[in-house]
Amino acid sequence: MEDETPTLAVEDLKTHFFTKLGVAEAVNGVSFTVKKGEVVGLVGESGSGKSVTGFSIIGLVDHPGRVVEGKILFKGEDLAQADDDRMRSLRGRRIAMIFQDPMMTLNPVLRIDTQMIEAVQAHEQVSEKEARETARDALVQVGIPSPDERLKSYPHQFSGGMRQRVAIATALLHKPDLIIADEPTTALDVTIQGQILHEVQKLCRETGMSLIWITHDLSVVAGLADRICVMYAGQIVERGEISDVLDHPLHPYTNGLIGSVPSHNRRGQPLAQIPGMTPSLLNLPEGCAFHPRCPRADGACFVQPQVTEPAKLGHEVRCVHPHLEQA
Amino acid sequence: MAEPLIELRDVSKRFVKTLDLAEKIVNLAGGSLREEVVHAVDQVNLYVDEGEVVGLVGESGCGKSTLGRVIAGIHAASDGALFYRGTDVTGLSPEEAKEWGLDVQMIFQDPMSSLNPRMRVRDIIGEAPVVHGIIKAGEMDDYVDDMLLRVGLDPLFKRRYPHQFSGGQRQRIGIARALAVRPGFLVCDEAIAALDVSIQAQVINLFSDLREDLNLTYLFISHDLGVVEHLSDRVVIMYLGRVVESAPTEELFDKPNHPYTTALLAEVPRIENRGRKFMPIKGEIPSPIDPPSGCHFHPRCPHAMPRCQAEQPVLREIAPGRFSACHLNNEA
Ligand SMILES: Nc1ncnc2c1ncn2[C@@H]1O[C@H](COP(=O)(O)OP(=O)(O)OP(=O)(O)O)[C@@H](O)[C@H]1O
Ligand SMILES: Nc1ncnc2c1ncn2[C@@H]1O[C@H](COP(=O)(O)OP(=O)(O)OP(=O)(O)O)[C@@H](O)[C@H]1O
Ligand code: SF4
Ligand code: SF4
Ligand SMILES: [Mg+2]
Ligand SMILES: [Mg+2]
């Protein structure tokens, strides 16, 4: 059964930014695992620490930030302790990240073929001709028409969604063990999105690739993920099997999130919105960070709530008054 | 009837990729390499009435951003004309067009590349309103605070630089910057795609409020049909550079006419669908470098007939206010 080492086990990860205005605790005690071949959705409000969690795993946290605590076990090896050389040899080959902003992957002054061929040859000893073919096939995989002509273009000659697809194709090149996909399909229409999700799903099933899919789009994770983690203000507030969480959300934030999906509302009417705004990380409310916005908050919420499994095994929540009536 | 605020007549935008030196040499040696032309926008007719919200939808790469840029005066059209309240403003720079009263702001798809990385958020948002005399220099801080609050950001953030924000926060800075100069017409290019739903809801509600308060007119580019349905009065569907259908929102979603629109509506992911099996795209994805003949959609259309390959269907009014470009409409 489940005694295989997971592809990734993040344990109590803390990544903080030491800014002039104070310490921003962007990731503050995050734990989750991703098994071989599994797709885990990481959802949460803008600014809740999803991307920084991803950057921490691949070792690309920007100054003035750093991982201050916790373990990042990649097939048992703690990446929080790994040196730069080790990270460089893993990155792109065994672990890849698709960045939210495709221009973080693409170099604006180089042609797409130059960049992709270089990416292929960085970890594989193949001729330029073979590398070009690999690159071309990768573009076809993500639905880019006229791939031969397109290879000769520069990034600015692509549409926004095409740039995103090139970044995805680049991440898929070496069939890594783990892909961290940060909102990779947000600017894509449904057909292309379907094409990419198809390719990604196939890779997970056929090669046992594991996937962390960061998104705010619940309708995409709903179709793709096995499990889901919901983040709020640097912490995971709810986690479980996809159906458990979406059908029986326990945390008031998850509940509000599901309620504000446009299709659940009537056209032209104001959308249900979670009141208030994301707290500043420099100035987090005491206790449960959600309490100023939470309809169920009371005095008990002024102490940091513990993680519990009140309804079903494996469905965890960090809240003192979870929505048990929905469970 | 009142004149539309903005009207495009037969507007095209082509990008030509000229041959580089190596390719020219190949040609001298008897090769037959040709210049590549991308038909990004192909003879588009489109109008937007004052105070209206028009949603522009279509596949990735079909020319939505390019069309938005032409309207915002960032790209000059290769062909065709742009009218503002009935006056031809084709080819005027954004500054000149502004003198005619045309004040278009664009919220860009890619916030990272449209925000100056060396400017603090305070200046990114507050500088232009001061320059344009909307506010006095002394009022800048309060004004910036107010704009930030409106897009759900903490005013404390204003001393930071763009790279110190999360993706969604950056997008909201772009929105605040565009709104700060009180435009009359706003082109929102995937403006809320990177936002989570609760903030999306907040920004959508903000857009709706502003529309009422400031009589703002929007062209709302998005691939998210749920959002477009919610926000738009009218929807325009593009396919490979051409407008294939346009209709009032409700009618379009209830009864799409064009086969491409029908296909698009069928694919919408829903939160109700778990463990979905995603399908690969059937057939070749057509390219604007070498678009299919006749109706661009014919290689993927389940209703294609011989005529569709040979003849381009024109966009015609099939019912009051409803336009579609498909040969099926003139069968009977
Ligand atoms: N270089 C930095 N300096 C200071 N704070 C930072 C820096 N980078 C990120 N942050 C802060 O860390 C927090 C988490 O950011 P992160 O990018 O992980 O959010 P996210 O969940 O990915 O949000 P989004 O959905 O908007 O992309 C944010 O509040 C952000 O402002
Ligand atoms: N500066 C440019 N030079 C050459 N080709 C370009 C340029 N800008 C856009 N194109 C091409 O024009 C076509 C339409 O691009 P556009 O950015 O308008 O698409 P889009 O509909 O906005 O797509 P997306 O949803 O992916 O953003 C694409 O084939 C693109 O490669
Ligand atoms: S702990 Fe209290 S404030 Fe926090 S989510 Fe639960 S009920 Fe709301
Ligand atoms: S014109 Fe023909 S190919 Fe094009 S959408 Fe109509 S039926 Fe399909
Ligand atoms: Mg992010
Ligand atoms: Mg675009």
mmCIF file with all atom_site columns, C-alpha atoms in Angstrom, chain A residues 89-195:
data_model
loop_
_atom_site.group_PDB
_atom_site.id
_atom_site.type_symbol
_atom_site.label_atom_id
_atom_site.label_alt_id
_atom_site.label_comp_id
_atom_site.label_asym_id
_atom_site.label_entity_id
_atom_site.label_seq_id
_atom_site.pdbx_PDB_ins_code
_atom_site.Cartn_x
_atom_site.Cartn_y
_atom_site.Cartn_z
_atom_site.occupancy
_atom_site.B_iso_or_equiv
_atom_site.pdbx_formal_charge
_atom_site.auth_seq_id
_atom_site.auth_comp_id
_atom_site.auth_asym_id
_atom_site.auth_atom_id
_atom_site.pdbx_PDB_model_num
ATOM 1   C CA . SER A 1 89  ? 21.327  19.763 -11.441 1.00 0.00 ? 89  SER A CA 1
ATOM 2   C CA . LEU A 1 90  ? 17.812  18.896 -10.225 1.00 0.00 ? 90  LEU A CA 1
ATOM 3   C CA . ARG A 1 91  ? 16.101  21.959 -11.626 1.00 0.00 ? 91  ARG A CA 1
ATOM 4   C CA . GLY A 1 92  ? 14.683  21.518 -15.084 1.00 0.00 ? 92  GLY A CA 1
ATOM 5   C CA . ARG A 1 93  ? 15.651  17.854 -15.130 1.00 0.00 ? 93  ARG A CA 1
ATOM 6   C CA . ARG A 1 94  ? 13.987  16.212 -12.099 1.00 0.00 ? 94  ARG A CA 1
ATOM 7   C CA . ILE A 1 95  ? 11.938  19.139 -10.802 1.00 0.00 ? 95  ILE A CA 1
ATOM 8   C CA . ALA A 1 96  ? 10.546  21.822 -13.053 1.00 0.00 ? 96  ALA A CA 1
ATOM 9   C CA . MET A 1 97  ? 8.485   24.876 -12.384 1.00 0.00 ? 97  MET A CA 1
ATOM 10  C CA . ILE A 1 98  ? 6.121   26.580 -14.770 1.00 0.00 ? 98  ILE A CA 1
ATOM 11  C CA . PHE A 1 99  ? 6.077   30.167 -13.615 1.00 0.00 ? 99  PHE A CA 1
ATOM 12  C CA . GLN A 1 100 ? 3.028   32.340 -13.305 1.00 0.00 ? 100 GLN A CA 1
ATOM 13  C CA . ASP A 1 101 ? 4.718   34.869 -15.542 1.00 0.00 ? 101 ASP A CA 1
ATOM 14  C CA . PRO A 1 102 ? 6.042   33.105 -18.660 1.00 0.00 ? 102 PRO A CA 1
ATOM 15  C CA . MET A 1 103 ? 8.671   35.787 -19.129 1.00 0.00 ? 103 MET A CA 1
ATOM 16  C CA . MET A 1 104 ? 10.415  34.342 -16.084 1.00 0.00 ? 104 MET A CA 1
ATOM 17  C CA . THR A 1 105 ? 11.164  31.280 -18.199 1.00 0.00 ? 105 THR A CA 1
ATOM 18  C CA . LEU A 1 106 ? 11.695  33.004 -21.529 1.00 0.00 ? 106 LEU A CA 1
ATOM 19  C CA . ASN A 1 107 ? 14.506  35.311 -22.478 1.00 0.00 ? 107 ASN A CA 1
ATOM 20  C CA . PRO A 1 108 ? 13.063  38.256 -24.428 1.00 0.00 ? 108 PRO A CA 1
ATOM 21  C CA . VAL A 1 109 ? 16.098  38.737 -26.664 1.00 0.00 ? 109 VAL A CA 1
ATOM 22  C CA . LEU A 1 110 ? 16.569  35.146 -27.819 1.00 0.00 ? 110 LEU A CA 1
ATOM 23  C CA . ARG A 1 111 ? 14.606  33.239 -30.411 1.00 0.00 ? 111 ARG A CA 1
ATOM 24  C CA . ILE A 1 112 ? 12.411  30.437 -29.133 1.00 0.00 ? 112 ILE A CA 1
ATOM 25  C CA . ASP A 1 113 ? 14.481  27.757 -30.907 1.00 0.00 ? 113 ASP A CA 1
ATOM 26  C CA . THR A 1 114 ? 17.731  28.994 -29.365 1.00 0.00 ? 114 THR A CA 1
ATOM 27  C CA . GLN A 1 115 ? 16.176  28.854 -25.916 1.00 0.00 ? 115 GLN A CA 1
ATOM 28  C CA . MET A 1 116 ? 14.487  25.504 -26.249 1.00 0.00 ? 116 MET A CA 1
ATOM 29  C CA . ILE A 1 117 ? 17.429  23.774 -27.888 1.00 0.00 ? 117 ILE A CA 1
ATOM 30  C CA . GLU A 1 118 ? 19.641  25.055 -25.104 1.00 0.00 ? 118 GLU A CA 1
ATOM 31  C CA . ALA A 1 119 ? 17.168  23.723 -22.541 1.00 0.00 ? 119 ALA A CA 1
ATOM 32  C CA . VAL A 1 120 ? 17.212  20.281 -24.178 1.00 0.00 ? 120 VAL A CA 1
ATOM 33  C CA . GLN A 1 121 ? 20.984  20.161 -24.425 1.00 0.00 ? 121 GLN A CA 1
ATOM 34  C CA . ALA A 1 122 ? 21.477  21.369 -20.859 1.00 0.00 ? 122 ALA A CA 1
ATOM 35  C CA . HIS A 1 123 ? 20.606  17.934 -19.528 1.00 0.00 ? 123 HIS A CA 1
ATOM 36  C CA . GLU A 1 124 ? 20.812  15.648 -22.553 1.00 0.00 ? 124 GLU A CA 1
ATOM 37  C CA . GLN A 1 125 ? 23.655  14.899 -24.921 1.00 0.00 ? 125 GLN A CA 1
ATOM 38  C CA . VAL A 1 126 ? 21.979  15.136 -28.273 1.00 0.00 ? 126 VAL A CA 1
ATOM 39  C CA . SER A 1 127 ? 22.774  16.827 -31.548 1.00 0.00 ? 127 SER A CA 1
ATOM 40  C CA . GLU A 1 128 ? 21.279  20.179 -32.368 1.00 0.00 ? 128 GLU A CA 1
ATOM 41  C CA . LYS A 1 129 ? 19.081  18.543 -34.980 1.00 0.00 ? 129 LYS A CA 1
ATOM 42  C CA . GLU A 1 130 ? 17.653  16.085 -32.471 1.00 0.00 ? 130 GLU A CA 1
ATOM 43  C CA . ALA A 1 131 ? 17.209  18.847 -29.914 1.00 0.00 ? 131 ALA A CA 1
ATOM 44  C CA . ARG A 1 132 ? 15.311  20.919 -32.461 1.00 0.00 ? 132 ARG A CA 1
ATOM 45  C CA . GLU A 1 133 ? 13.016  18.012 -33.162 1.00 0.00 ? 133 GLU A CA 1
ATOM 46  C CA . THR A 1 134 ? 12.361  17.503 -29.459 1.00 0.00 ? 134 THR A CA 1
ATOM 47  C CA . ALA A 1 135 ? 11.554  21.207 -29.171 1.00 0.00 ? 135 ALA A CA 1
ATOM 48  C CA . ARG A 1 136 ? 9.272   21.091 -32.169 1.00 0.00 ? 136 ARG A CA 1
ATOM 49  C CA . ASP A 1 137 ? 7.338   18.109 -30.817 1.00 0.00 ? 137 ASP A CA 1
ATOM 50  C CA . ALA A 1 138 ? 6.971   19.839 -27.485 1.00 0.00 ? 138 ALA A CA 1
ATOM 51  C CA . LEU A 1 139 ? 5.339   22.822 -29.204 1.00 0.00 ? 139 LEU A CA 1
ATOM 52  C CA . VAL A 1 140 ? 2.908   20.521 -30.977 1.00 0.00 ? 140 VAL A CA 1
ATOM 53  C CA . GLN A 1 141 ? 2.056   18.925 -27.652 1.00 0.00 ? 141 GLN A CA 1
ATOM 54  C CA . VAL A 1 142 ? 0.874   22.246 -26.247 1.00 0.00 ? 142 VAL A CA 1
ATOM 55  C CA . GLY A 1 143 ? -1.112  23.105 -29.349 1.00 0.00 ? 143 GLY A CA 1
ATOM 56  C CA . ILE A 1 144 ? 1.081   25.637 -31.145 1.00 0.00 ? 144 ILE A CA 1
ATOM 57  C CA . PRO A 1 145 ? 0.325   25.633 -34.858 1.00 0.00 ? 145 PRO A CA 1
ATOM 58  C CA . SER A 1 146 ? 3.039   26.082 -37.538 1.00 0.00 ? 146 SER A CA 1
ATOM 59  C CA . PRO A 1 147 ? 5.694   24.951 -35.024 1.00 0.00 ? 147 PRO A CA 1
ATOM 60  C CA . ASP A 1 148 ? 8.581   25.169 -37.494 1.00 0.00 ? 148 ASP A CA 1
ATOM 61  C CA . GLU A 1 149 ? 7.903   28.806 -38.312 1.00 0.00 ? 149 GLU A CA 1
ATOM 62  C CA . ARG A 1 150 ? 7.120   29.595 -34.684 1.00 0.00 ? 150 ARG A CA 1
ATOM 63  C CA . LEU A 1 151 ? 10.427  28.214 -33.460 1.00 0.00 ? 151 LEU A CA 1
ATOM 64  C CA . LYS A 1 152 ? 12.118  31.017 -35.358 1.00 0.00 ? 152 LYS A CA 1
ATOM 65  C CA . SER A 1 153 ? 10.160  33.746 -33.556 1.00 0.00 ? 153 SER A CA 1
ATOM 66  C CA . TYR A 1 154 ? 10.962  35.883 -30.553 1.00 0.00 ? 154 TYR A CA 1
ATOM 67  C CA . PRO A 1 155 ? 8.771   35.818 -27.429 1.00 0.00 ? 155 PRO A CA 1
ATOM 68  C CA . HIS A 1 156 ? 7.189   39.222 -28.143 1.00 0.00 ? 156 HIS A CA 1
ATOM 69  C CA . GLN A 1 157 ? 5.885   37.866 -31.430 1.00 0.00 ? 157 GLN A CA 1
ATOM 70  C CA . PHE A 1 158 ? 3.738   35.368 -29.573 1.00 0.00 ? 158 PHE A CA 1
ATOM 71  C CA . SER A 1 159 ? 0.383   36.006 -28.000 1.00 0.00 ? 159 SER A CA 1
ATOM 72  C CA . GLY A 1 160 ? 0.154   35.920 -24.202 1.00 0.00 ? 160 GLY A CA 1
ATOM 73  C CA . GLY A 1 161 ? -1.272  32.420 -24.154 1.00 0.00 ? 161 GLY A CA 1
ATOM 74  C CA . MET A 1 162 ? 1.290   31.153 -26.665 1.00 0.00 ? 162 MET A CA 1
ATOM 75  C CA . ARG A 1 163 ? 4.127   32.388 -24.446 1.00 0.00 ? 163 ARG A CA 1
ATOM 76  C CA . GLN A 1 164 ? 2.536   30.547 -21.580 1.00 0.00 ? 164 GLN A CA 1
ATOM 77  C CA . ARG A 1 165 ? 2.397   27.399 -23.680 1.00 0.00 ? 165 ARG A CA 1
ATOM 78  C CA . VAL A 1 166 ? 6.053   27.658 -24.652 1.00 0.00 ? 166 VAL A CA 1
ATOM 79  C CA . ALA A 1 167 ? 6.925   27.865 -20.960 1.00 0.00 ? 167 ALA A CA 1
ATOM 80  C CA . ILE A 1 168 ? 4.833   24.762 -20.325 1.00 0.00 ? 168 ILE A CA 1
ATOM 81  C CA . ALA A 1 169 ? 6.453   22.911 -23.226 1.00 0.00 ? 169 ALA A CA 1
ATOM 82  C CA . THR A 1 170 ? 9.890   23.785 -21.846 1.00 0.00 ? 170 THR A CA 1
ATOM 83  C CA . ALA A 1 171 ? 8.987   22.381 -18.424 1.00 0.00 ? 171 ALA A CA 1
ATOM 84  C CA . LEU A 1 172 ? 7.751   19.135 -19.968 1.00 0.00 ? 172 LEU A CA 1
ATOM 85  C CA . LEU A 1 173 ? 10.928  18.621 -22.043 1.00 0.00 ? 173 LEU A CA 1
ATOM 86  C CA . HIS A 1 174 ? 12.733  16.310 -19.629 1.00 0.00 ? 174 HIS A CA 1
ATOM 87  C CA . LYS A 1 175 ? 9.692   14.550 -18.182 1.00 0.00 ? 175 LYS A CA 1
ATOM 88  C CA . PRO A 1 176 ? 10.637  15.490 -14.623 1.00 0.00 ? 176 PRO A CA 1
ATOM 89  C CA . ASP A 1 177 ? 9.485   13.620 -11.506 1.00 0.00 ? 177 ASP A CA 1
ATOM 90  C CA . LEU A 1 178 ? 7.810   16.714 -10.149 1.00 0.00 ? 178 LEU A CA 1
ATOM 91  C CA . ILE A 1 179 ? 6.309   19.700 -11.856 1.00 0.00 ? 179 ILE A CA 1
ATOM 92  C CA . ILE A 1 180 ? 5.206   22.771 -9.985  1.00 0.00 ? 180 ILE A CA 1
ATOM 93  C CA . ALA A 1 181 ? 2.768   24.535 -12.255 1.00 0.00 ? 181 ALA A CA 1
ATOM 94  C CA . ASP A 1 182 ? 2.002   28.069 -11.086 1.00 0.00 ? 182 ASP A CA 1
ATOM 95  C CA . GLU A 1 183 ? -1.261  29.237 -12.678 1.00 0.00 ? 183 GLU A CA 1
ATOM 96  C CA . PRO A 1 184 ? -0.089  27.970 -16.039 1.00 0.00 ? 184 PRO A CA 1
ATOM 97  C CA . THR A 1 185 ? -3.404  28.054 -17.811 1.00 0.00 ? 185 THR A CA 1
ATOM 98  C CA . THR A 1 186 ? -4.958  31.234 -16.467 1.00 0.00 ? 186 THR A CA 1
ATOM 99  C CA . ALA A 1 187 ? -4.706  33.083 -19.755 1.00 0.00 ? 187 ALA A CA 1
ATOM 100 C CA . LEU A 1 188 ? -5.724  30.134 -21.890 1.00 0.00 ? 188 LEU A CA 1
ATOM 101 C CA . ASP A 1 189 ? -9.056  29.457 -23.472 1.00 0.00 ? 189 ASP A CA 1
ATOM 102 C CA . VAL A 1 190 ? -10.884 26.288 -22.653 1.00 0.00 ? 190 VAL A CA 1
ATOM 103 C CA . THR A 1 191 ? -9.898  24.221 -25.682 1.00 0.00 ? 191 THR A CA 1
ATOM 104 C CA . ILE A 1 192 ? -6.168  24.838 -25.320 1.00 0.00 ? 192 ILE A CA 1
ATOM 105 C CA . GLN A 1 193 ? -6.484  24.400 -21.586 1.00 0.00 ? 193 GLN A CA 1
ATOM 106 C CA . GLY A 1 194 ? -8.117  21.040 -22.214 1.00 0.00 ? 194 GLY A CA 1
ATOM 107 C CA . GLN A 1 195 ? -5.283  20.074 -24.564 1.00 0.00 ? 195 GLN A CA 1
#
